[in-house]
JSON list of C-alpha atoms in Angstrom, two decimals:
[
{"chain": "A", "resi": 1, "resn": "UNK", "atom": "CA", "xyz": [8.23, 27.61, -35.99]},
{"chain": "A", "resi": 2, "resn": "UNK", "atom": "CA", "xyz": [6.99, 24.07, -36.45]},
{"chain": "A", "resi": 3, "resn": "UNK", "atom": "CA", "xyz": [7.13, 21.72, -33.08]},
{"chain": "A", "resi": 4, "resn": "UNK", "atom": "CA", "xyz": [6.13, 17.81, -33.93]},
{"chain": "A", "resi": 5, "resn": "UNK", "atom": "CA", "xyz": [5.63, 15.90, -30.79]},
{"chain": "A", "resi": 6, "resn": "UNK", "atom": "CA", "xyz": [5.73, 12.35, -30.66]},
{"chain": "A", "resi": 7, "resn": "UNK", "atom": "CA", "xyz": [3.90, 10.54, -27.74]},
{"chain": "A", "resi": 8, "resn": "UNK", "atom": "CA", "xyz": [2.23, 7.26, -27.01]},
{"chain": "A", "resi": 9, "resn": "UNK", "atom": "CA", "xyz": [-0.52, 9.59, -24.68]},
{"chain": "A", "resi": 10, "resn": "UNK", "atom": "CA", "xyz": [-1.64, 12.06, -27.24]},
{"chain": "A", "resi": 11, "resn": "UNK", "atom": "CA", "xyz": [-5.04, 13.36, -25.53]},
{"chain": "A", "resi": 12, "resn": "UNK", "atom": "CA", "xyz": [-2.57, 14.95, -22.53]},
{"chain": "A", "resi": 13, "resn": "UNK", "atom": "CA", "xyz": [-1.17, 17.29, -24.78]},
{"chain": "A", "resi": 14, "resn": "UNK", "atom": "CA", "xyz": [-4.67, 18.89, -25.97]},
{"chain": "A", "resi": 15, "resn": "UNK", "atom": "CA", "xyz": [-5.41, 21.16, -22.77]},
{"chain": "A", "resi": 16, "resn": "UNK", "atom": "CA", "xyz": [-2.04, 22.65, -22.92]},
{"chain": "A", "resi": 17, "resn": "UNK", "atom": "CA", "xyz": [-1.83, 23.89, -26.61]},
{"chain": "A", "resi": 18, "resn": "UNK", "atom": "CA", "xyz": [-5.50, 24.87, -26.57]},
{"chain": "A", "resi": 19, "resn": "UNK", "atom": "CA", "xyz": [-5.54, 27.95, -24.42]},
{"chain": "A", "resi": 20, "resn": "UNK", "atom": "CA", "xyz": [-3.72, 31.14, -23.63]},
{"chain": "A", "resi": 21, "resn": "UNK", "atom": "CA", "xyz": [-0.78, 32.33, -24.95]},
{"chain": "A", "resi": 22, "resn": "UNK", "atom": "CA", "xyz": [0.20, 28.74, -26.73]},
{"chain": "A", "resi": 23, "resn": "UNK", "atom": "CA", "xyz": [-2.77, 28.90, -28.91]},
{"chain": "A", "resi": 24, "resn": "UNK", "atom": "CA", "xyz": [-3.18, 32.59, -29.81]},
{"chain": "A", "resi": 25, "resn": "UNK", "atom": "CA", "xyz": [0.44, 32.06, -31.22]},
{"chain": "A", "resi": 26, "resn": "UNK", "atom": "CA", "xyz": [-1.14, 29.06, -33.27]},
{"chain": "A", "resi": 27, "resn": "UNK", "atom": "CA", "xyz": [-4.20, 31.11, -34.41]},
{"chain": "A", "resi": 28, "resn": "UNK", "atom": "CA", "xyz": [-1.84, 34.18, -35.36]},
{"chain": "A", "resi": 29, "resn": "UNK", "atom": "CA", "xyz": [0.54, 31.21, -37.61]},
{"chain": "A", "resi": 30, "resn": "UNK", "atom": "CA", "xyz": [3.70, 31.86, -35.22]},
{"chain": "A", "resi": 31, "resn": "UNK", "atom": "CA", "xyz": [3.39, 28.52, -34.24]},
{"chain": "A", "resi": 32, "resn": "UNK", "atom": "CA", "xyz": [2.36, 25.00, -36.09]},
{"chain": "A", "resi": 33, "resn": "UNK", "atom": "CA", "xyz": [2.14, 22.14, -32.81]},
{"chain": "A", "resi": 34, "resn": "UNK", "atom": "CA", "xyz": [1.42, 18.68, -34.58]},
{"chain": "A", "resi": 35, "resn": "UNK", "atom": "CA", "xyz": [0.91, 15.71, -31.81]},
{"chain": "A", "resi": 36, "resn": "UNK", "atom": "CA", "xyz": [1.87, 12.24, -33.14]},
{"chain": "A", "resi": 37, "resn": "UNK", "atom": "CA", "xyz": [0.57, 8.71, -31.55]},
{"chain": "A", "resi": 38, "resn": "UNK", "atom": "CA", "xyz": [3.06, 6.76, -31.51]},
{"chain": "A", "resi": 39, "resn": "UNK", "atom": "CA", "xyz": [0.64, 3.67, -31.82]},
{"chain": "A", "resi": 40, "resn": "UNK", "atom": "CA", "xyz": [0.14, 4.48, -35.34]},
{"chain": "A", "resi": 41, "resn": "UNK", "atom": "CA", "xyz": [3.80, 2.38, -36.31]},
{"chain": "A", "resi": 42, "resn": "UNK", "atom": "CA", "xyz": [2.78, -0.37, -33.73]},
{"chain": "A", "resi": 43, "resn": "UNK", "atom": "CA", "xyz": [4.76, -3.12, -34.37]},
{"chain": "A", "resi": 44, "resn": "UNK", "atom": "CA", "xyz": [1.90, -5.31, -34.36]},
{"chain": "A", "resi": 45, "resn": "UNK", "atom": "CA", "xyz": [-2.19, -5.16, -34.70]},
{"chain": "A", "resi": 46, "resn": "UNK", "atom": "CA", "xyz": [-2.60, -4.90, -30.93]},
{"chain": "A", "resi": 47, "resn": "UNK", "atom": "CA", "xyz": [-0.80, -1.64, -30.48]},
{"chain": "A", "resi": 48, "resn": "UNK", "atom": "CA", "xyz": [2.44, -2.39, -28.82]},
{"chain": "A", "resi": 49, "resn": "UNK", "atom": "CA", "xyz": [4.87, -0.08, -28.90]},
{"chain": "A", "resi": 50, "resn": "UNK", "atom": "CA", "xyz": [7.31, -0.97, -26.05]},
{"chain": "A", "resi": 51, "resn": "UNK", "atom": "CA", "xyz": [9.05, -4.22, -24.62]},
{"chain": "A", "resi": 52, "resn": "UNK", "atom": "CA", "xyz": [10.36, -6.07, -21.41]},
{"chain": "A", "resi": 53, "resn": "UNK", "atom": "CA", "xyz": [14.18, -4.81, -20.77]},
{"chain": "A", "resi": 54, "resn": "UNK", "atom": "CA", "xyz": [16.94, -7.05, -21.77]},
{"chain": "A", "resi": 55, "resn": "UNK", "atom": "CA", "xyz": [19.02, -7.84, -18.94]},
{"chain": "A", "resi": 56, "resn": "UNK", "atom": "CA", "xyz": [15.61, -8.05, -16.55]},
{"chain": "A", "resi": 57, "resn": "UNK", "atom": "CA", "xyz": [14.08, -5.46, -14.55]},
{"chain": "A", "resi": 58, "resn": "UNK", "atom": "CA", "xyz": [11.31, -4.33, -13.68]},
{"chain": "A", "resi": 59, "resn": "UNK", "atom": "CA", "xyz": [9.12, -1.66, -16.20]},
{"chain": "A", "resi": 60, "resn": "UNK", "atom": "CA", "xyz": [8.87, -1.45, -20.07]},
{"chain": "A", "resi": 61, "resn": "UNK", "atom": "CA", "xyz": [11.09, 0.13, -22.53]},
{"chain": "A", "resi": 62, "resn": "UNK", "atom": "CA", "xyz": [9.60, 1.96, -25.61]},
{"chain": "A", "resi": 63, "resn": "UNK", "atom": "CA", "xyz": [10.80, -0.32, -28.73]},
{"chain": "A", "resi": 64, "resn": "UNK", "atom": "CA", "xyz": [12.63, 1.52, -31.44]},
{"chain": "A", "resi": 65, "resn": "UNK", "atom": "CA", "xyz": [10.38, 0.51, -34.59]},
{"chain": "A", "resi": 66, "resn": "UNK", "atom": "CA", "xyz": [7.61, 2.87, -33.82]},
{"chain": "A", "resi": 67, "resn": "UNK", "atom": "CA", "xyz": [9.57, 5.86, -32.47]},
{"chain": "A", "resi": 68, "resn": "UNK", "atom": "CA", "xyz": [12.38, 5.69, -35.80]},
{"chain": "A", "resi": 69, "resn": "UNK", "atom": "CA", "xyz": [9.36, 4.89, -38.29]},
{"chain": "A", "resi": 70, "resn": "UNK", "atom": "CA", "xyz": [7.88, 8.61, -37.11]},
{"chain": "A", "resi": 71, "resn": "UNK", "atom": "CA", "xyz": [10.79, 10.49, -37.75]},
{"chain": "A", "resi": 72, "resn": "UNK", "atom": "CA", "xyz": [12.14, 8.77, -40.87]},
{"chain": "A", "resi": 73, "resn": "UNK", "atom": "CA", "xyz": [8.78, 9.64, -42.18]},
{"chain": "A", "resi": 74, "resn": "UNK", "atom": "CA", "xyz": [8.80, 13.73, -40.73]},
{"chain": "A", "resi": 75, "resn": "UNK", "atom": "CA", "xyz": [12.49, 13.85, -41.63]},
{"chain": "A", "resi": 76, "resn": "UNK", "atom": "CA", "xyz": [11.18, 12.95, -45.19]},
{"chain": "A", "resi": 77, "resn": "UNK", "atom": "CA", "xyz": [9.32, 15.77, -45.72]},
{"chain": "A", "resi": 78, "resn": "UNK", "atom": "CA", "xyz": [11.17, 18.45, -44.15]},
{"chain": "A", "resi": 79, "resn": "UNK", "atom": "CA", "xyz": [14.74, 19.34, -42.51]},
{"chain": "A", "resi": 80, "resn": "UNK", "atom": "CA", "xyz": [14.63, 19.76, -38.69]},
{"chain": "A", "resi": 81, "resn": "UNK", "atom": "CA", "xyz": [17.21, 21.45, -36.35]},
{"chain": "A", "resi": 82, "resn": "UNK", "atom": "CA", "xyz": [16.53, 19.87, -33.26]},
{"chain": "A", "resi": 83, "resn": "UNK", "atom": "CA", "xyz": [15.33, 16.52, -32.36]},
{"chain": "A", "resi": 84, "resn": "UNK", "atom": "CA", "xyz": [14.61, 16.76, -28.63]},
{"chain": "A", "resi": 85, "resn": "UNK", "atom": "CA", "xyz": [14.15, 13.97, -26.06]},
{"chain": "A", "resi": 86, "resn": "UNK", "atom": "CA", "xyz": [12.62, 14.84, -23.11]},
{"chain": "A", "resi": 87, "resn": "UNK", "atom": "CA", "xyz": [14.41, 12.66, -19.90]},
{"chain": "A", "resi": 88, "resn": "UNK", "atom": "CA", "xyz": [15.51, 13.51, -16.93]},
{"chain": "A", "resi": 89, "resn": "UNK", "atom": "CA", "xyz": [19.38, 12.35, -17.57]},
{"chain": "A", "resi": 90, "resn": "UNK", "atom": "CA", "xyz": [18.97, 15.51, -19.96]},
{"chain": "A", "resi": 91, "resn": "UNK", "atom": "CA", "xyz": [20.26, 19.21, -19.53]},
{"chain": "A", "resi": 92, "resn": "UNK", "atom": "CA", "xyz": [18.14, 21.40, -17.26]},
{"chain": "A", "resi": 93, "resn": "UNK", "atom": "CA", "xyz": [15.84, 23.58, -19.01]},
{"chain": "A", "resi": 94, "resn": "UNK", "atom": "CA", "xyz": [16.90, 26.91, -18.19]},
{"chain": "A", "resi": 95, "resn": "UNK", "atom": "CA", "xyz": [16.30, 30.33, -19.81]},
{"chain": "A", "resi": 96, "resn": "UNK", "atom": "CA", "xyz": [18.96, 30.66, -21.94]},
{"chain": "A", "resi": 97, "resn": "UNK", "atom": "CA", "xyz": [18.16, 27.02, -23.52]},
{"chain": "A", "resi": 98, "resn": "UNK", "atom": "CA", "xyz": [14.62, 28.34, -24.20]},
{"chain": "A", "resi": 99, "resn": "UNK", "atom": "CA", "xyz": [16.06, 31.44, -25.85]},
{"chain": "A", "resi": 100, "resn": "UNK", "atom": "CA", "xyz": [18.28, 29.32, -28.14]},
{"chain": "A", "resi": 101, "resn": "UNK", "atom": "CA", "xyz": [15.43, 27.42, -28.90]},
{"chain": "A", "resi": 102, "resn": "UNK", "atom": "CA", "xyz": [12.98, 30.13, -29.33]},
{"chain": "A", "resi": 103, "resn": "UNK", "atom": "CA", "xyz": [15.50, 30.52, -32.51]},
{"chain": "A", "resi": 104, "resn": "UNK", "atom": "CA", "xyz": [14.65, 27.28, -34.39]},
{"chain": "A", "resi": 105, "resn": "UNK", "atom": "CA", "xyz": [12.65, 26.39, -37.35]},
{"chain": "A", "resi": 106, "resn": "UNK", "atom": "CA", "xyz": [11.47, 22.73, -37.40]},
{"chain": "A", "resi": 107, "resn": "UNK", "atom": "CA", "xyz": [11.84, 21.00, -34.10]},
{"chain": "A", "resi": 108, "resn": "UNK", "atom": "CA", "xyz": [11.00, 17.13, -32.90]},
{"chain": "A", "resi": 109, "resn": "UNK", "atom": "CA", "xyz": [9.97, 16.25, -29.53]},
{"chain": "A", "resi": 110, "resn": "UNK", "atom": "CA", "xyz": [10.22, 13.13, -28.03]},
{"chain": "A", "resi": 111, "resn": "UNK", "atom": "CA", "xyz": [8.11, 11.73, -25.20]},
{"chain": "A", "resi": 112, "resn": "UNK", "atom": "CA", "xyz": [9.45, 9.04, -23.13]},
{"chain": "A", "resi": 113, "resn": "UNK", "atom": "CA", "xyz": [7.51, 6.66, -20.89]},
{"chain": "A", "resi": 114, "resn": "UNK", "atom": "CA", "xyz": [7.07, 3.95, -18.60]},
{"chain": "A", "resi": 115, "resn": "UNK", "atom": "CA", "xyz": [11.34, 2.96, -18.46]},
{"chain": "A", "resi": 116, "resn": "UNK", "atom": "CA", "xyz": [12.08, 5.35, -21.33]},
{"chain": "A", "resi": 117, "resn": "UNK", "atom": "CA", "xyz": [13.30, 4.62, -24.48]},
{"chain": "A", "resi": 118, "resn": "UNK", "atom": "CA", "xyz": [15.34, 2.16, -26.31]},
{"chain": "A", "resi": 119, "resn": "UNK", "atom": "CA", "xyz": [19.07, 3.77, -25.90]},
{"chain": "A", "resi": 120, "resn": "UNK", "atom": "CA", "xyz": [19.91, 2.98, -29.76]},
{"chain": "A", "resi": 121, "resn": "UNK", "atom": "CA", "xyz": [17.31, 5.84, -30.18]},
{"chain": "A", "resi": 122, "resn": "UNK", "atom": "CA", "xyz": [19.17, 8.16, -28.51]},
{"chain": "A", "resi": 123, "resn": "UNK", "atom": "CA", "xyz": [22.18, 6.98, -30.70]},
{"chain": "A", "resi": 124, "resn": "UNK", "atom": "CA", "xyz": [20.86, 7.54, -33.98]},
{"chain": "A", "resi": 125, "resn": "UNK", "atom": "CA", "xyz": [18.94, 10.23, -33.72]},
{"chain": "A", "resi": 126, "resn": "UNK", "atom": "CA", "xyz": [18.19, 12.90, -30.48]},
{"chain": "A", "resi": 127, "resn": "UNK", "atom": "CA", "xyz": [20.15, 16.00, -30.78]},
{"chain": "A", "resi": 128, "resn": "UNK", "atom": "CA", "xyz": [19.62, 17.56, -27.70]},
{"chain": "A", "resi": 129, "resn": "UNK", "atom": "CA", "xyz": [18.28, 15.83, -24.21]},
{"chain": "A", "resi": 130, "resn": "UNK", "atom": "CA", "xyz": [16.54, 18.37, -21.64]},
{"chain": "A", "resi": 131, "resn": "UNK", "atom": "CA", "xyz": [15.12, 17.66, -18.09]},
{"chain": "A", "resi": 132, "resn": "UNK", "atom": "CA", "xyz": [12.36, 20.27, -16.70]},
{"chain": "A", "resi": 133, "resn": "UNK", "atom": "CA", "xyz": [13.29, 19.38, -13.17]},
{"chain": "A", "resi": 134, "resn": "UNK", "atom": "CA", "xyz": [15.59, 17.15, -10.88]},
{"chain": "A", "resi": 135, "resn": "UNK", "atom": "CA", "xyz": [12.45, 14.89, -10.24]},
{"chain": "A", "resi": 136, "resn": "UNK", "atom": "CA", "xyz": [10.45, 12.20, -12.15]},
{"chain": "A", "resi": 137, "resn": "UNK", "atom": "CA", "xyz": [7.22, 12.36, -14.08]},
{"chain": "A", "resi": 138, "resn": "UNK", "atom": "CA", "xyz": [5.35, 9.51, -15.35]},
{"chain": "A", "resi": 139, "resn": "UNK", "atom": "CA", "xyz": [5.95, 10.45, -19.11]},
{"chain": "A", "resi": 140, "resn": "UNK", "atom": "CA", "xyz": [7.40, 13.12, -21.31]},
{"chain": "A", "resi": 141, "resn": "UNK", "atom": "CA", "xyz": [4.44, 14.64, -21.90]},
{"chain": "A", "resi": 142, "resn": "UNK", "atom": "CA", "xyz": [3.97, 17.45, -19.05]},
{"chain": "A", "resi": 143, "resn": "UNK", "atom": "CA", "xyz": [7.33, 18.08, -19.56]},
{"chain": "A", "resi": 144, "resn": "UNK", "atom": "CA", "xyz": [7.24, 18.54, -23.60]},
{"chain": "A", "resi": 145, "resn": "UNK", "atom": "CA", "xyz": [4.15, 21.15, -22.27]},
{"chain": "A", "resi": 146, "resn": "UNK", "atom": "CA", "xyz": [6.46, 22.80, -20.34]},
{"chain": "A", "resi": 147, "resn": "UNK", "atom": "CA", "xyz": [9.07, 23.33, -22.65]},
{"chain": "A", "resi": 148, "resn": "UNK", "atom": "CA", "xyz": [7.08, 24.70, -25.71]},
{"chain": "A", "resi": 149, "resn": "UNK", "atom": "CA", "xyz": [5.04, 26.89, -23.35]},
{"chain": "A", "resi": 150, "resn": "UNK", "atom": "CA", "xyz": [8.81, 28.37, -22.60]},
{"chain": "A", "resi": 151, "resn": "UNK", "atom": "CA", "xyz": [10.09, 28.47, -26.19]},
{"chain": "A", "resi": 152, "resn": "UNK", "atom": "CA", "xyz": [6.76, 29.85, -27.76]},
{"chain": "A", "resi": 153, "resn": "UNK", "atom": "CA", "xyz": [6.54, 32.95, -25.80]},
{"chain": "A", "resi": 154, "resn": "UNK", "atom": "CA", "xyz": [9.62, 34.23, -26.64]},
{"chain": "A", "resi": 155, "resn": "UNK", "atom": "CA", "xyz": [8.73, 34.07, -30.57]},
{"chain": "A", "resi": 156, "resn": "UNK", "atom": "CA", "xyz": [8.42, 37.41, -31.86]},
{"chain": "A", "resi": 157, "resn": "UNK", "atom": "CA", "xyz": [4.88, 38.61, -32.16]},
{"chain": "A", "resi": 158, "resn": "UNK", "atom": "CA", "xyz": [3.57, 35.97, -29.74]},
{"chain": "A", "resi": 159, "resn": "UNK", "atom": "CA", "xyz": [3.32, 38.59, -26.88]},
{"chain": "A", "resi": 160, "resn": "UNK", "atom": "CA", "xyz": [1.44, 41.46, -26.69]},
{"chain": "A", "resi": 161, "resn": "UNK", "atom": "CA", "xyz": [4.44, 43.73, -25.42]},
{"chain": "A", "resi": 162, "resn": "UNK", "atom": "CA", "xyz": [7.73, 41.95, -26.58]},
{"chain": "A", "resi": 163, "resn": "UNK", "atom": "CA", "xyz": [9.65, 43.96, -24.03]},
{"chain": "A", "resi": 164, "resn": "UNK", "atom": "CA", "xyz": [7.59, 42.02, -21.72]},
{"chain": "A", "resi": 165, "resn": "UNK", "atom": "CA", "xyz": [10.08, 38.41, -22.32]},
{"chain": "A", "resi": 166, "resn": "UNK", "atom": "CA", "xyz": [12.87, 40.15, -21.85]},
{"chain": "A", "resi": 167, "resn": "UNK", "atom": "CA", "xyz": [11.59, 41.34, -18.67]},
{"chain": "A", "resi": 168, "resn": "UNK", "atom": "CA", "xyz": [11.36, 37.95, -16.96]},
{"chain": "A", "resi": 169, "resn": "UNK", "atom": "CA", "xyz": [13.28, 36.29, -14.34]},
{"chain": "A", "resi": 170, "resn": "UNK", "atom": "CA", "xyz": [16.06, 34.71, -15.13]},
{"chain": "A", "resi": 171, "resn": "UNK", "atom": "CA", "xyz": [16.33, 36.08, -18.44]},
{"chain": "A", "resi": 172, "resn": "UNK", "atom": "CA", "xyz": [19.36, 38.86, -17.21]},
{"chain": "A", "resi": 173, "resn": "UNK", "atom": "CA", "xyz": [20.46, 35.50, -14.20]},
{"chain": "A", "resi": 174, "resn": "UNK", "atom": "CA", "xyz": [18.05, 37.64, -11.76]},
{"chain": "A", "resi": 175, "resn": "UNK", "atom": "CA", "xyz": [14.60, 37.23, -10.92]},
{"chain": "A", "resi": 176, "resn": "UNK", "atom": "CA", "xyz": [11.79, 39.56, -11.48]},
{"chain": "A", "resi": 177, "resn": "UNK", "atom": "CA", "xyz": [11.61, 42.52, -8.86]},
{"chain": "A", "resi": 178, "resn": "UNK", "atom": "CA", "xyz": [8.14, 42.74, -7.35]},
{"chain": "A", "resi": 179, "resn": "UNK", "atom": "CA", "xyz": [5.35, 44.19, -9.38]},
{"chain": "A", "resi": 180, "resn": "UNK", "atom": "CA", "xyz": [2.13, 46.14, -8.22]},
{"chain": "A", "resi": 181, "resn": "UNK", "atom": "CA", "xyz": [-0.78, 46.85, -9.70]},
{"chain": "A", "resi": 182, "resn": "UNK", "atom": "CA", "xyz": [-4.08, 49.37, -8.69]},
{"chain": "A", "resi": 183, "resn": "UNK", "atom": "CA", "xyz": [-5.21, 50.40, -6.09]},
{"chain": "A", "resi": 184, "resn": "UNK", "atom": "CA", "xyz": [-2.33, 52.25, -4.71]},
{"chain": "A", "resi": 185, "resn": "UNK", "atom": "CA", "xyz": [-3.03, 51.74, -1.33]},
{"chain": "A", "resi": 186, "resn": "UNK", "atom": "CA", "xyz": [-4.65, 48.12, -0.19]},
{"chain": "A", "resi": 187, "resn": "UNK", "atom": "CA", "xyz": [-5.13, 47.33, 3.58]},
{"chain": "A", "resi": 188, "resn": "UNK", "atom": "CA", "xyz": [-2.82, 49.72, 4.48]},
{"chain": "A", "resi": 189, "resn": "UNK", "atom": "CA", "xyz": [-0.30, 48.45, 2.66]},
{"chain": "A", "resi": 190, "resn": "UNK", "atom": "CA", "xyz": [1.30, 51.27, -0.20]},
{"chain": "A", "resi": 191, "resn": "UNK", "atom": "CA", "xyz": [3.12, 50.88, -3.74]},
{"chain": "A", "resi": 192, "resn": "UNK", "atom": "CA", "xyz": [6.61, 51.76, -3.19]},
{"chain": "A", "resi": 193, "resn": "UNK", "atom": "CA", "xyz": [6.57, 56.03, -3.87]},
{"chain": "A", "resi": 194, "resn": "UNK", "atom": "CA", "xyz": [9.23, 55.61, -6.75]},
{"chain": "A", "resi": 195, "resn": "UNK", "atom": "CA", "xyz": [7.10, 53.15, -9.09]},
{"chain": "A", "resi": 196, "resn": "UNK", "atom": "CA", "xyz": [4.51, 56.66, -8.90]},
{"chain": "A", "resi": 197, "resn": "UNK", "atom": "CA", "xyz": [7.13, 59.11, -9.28]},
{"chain": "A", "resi": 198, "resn": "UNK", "atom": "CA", "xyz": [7.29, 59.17, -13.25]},
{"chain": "A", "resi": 199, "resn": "UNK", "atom": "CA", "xyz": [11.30, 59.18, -13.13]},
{"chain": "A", "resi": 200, "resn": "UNK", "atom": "CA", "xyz": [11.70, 56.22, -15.32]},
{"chain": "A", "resi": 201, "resn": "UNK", "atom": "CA", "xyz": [15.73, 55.82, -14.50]},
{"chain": "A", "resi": 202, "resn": "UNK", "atom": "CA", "xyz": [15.08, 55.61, -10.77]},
{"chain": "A", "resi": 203, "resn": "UNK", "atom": "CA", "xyz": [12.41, 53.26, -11.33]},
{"chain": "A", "resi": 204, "resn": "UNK", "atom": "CA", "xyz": [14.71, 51.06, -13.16]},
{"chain": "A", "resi": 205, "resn": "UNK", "atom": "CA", "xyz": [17.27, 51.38, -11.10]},
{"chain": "A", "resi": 206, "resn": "UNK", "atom": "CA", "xyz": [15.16, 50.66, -8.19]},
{"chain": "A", "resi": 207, "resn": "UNK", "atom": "CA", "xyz": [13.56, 47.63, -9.68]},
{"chain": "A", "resi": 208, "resn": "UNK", "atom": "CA", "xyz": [17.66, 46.23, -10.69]},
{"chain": "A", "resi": 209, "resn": "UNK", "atom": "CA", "xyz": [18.21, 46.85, -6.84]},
{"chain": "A", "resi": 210, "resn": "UNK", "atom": "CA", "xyz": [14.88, 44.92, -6.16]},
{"chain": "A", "resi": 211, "resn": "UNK", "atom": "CA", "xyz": [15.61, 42.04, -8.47]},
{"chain": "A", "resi": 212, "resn": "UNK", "atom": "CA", "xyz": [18.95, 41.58, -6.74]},
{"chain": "A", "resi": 213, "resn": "UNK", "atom": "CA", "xyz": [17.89, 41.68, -3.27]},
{"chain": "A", "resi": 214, "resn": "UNK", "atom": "CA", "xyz": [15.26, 39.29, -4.52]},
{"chain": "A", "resi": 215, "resn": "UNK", "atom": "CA", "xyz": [18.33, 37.36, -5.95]},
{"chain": "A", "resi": 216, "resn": "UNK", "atom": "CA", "xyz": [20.81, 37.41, -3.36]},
{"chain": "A", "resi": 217, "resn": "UNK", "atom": "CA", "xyz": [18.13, 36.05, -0.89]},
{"chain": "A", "resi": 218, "resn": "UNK", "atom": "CA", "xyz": [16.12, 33.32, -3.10]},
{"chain": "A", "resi": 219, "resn": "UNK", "atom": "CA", "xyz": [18.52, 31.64, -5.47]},
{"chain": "A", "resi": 220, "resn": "UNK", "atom": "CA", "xyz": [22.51, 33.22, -4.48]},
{"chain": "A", "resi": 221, "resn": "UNK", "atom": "CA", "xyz": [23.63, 30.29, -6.98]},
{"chain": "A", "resi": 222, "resn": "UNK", "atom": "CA", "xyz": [22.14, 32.35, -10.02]},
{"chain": "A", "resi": 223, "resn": "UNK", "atom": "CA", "xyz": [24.72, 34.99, -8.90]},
{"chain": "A", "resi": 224, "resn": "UNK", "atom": "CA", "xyz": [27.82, 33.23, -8.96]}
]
């Protein structure tokens, strides 16, 4: 998979793709991230990339020059399958959008900021529009973290244990039952007998009856 990000705040995205499970998919070649500045098709030799809003208002609107410039020119040298813009007008990233995803060659992401982005942008060329959250951040950028963290995992190879994606909450509209670890006993406190018992089809079953109660008392929407 190849994700190119486009941004006008590059240095926010290095943190994110440079540790964990995001960069030993990079290292292994899963995963190609490129981050674009938007500044480099500035309309002008002092940077500027955005504008006043027609109409009035207050805030700035990212101009359409700089933002169409960068993906005439990655559209030129390869197909992509998604272009995504990252706004909080946009579908809710949810599991089964990251596993669609997850099945993707080339995608685009686009960072808005300060008022977001010229609409005729949105017009010509975004694809797909995903929110990470009924809230607002200052800029795409977190958000664009977010969602590759979510779609990289799930690329074969990525994890250690594959089984382990499929595994996660909200991936069968449950969450995850609870999970222990060593020492069996901590503070008085036990691991449930079964998860010691060996009997792999009780332990199953008892972690789908987990996960449910879990469910039922946390999020009942994901049930109906």
């Amino acid at each position: 998979m190849r994700i190119d990000i486009l941004t006008c705040l590059p240095e926010l995205l290095v943190s994110p793709f440079a540790h964990s499970i995001v960069k030993r998919a990079q290292d292994k070649g899963l995963v190609a991230i490129h981050v674009h500045d938007l500044r480099r098709h500035a309309v002008n030799k002092h940077g500027q990339i955005d504008d006043y809003v027609f109409g009035g208002g207050a805030g700035m609107v990212l101009r359409v020059e700089p933002i169409a410039a960068w993906i005439d020119e990655l559209q030129a040298q390869r197909p992509y399958d998604a272009i995504i813009y990252l706004t909080p007008d946009g579908e809710t990233l949810r599991q089964p959008l990251a596993n669609r995803l997850s099945l993707l060659g080339n995608i685009i992401l686009l960072c808005g900021h300060y008022k977001g982005i010229d609409e005729r942008i949105r017009q010509t060329y975004i694809t797909h529009e995903i929110s990470v959250g009924d809230y607002v951040l200052s800029g795409g950028e977190l958000g664009a973290a977010i969602l590759v963290d979510a779609v990289v995992r799930l690329l074969p190879g990525v994890l250690g244990n594959e089984e382990s994606a499929l595994s996660d909450s909200f991936q069968d509209d449950l969450l995850a039952p609870p999970v222990y670890t060593r020492p069996a006993e901590w503070r008085g406190l036990s691991v449930p007998e079964i998860l010691l018992s060996g009997n792999t089809p009780k332990i199953e079953e008892w972690r789908h009856d987990q996960a449910l109660a879990r469910t039922r008392a946390r999020r009942p929407d994901l049930l109906s």
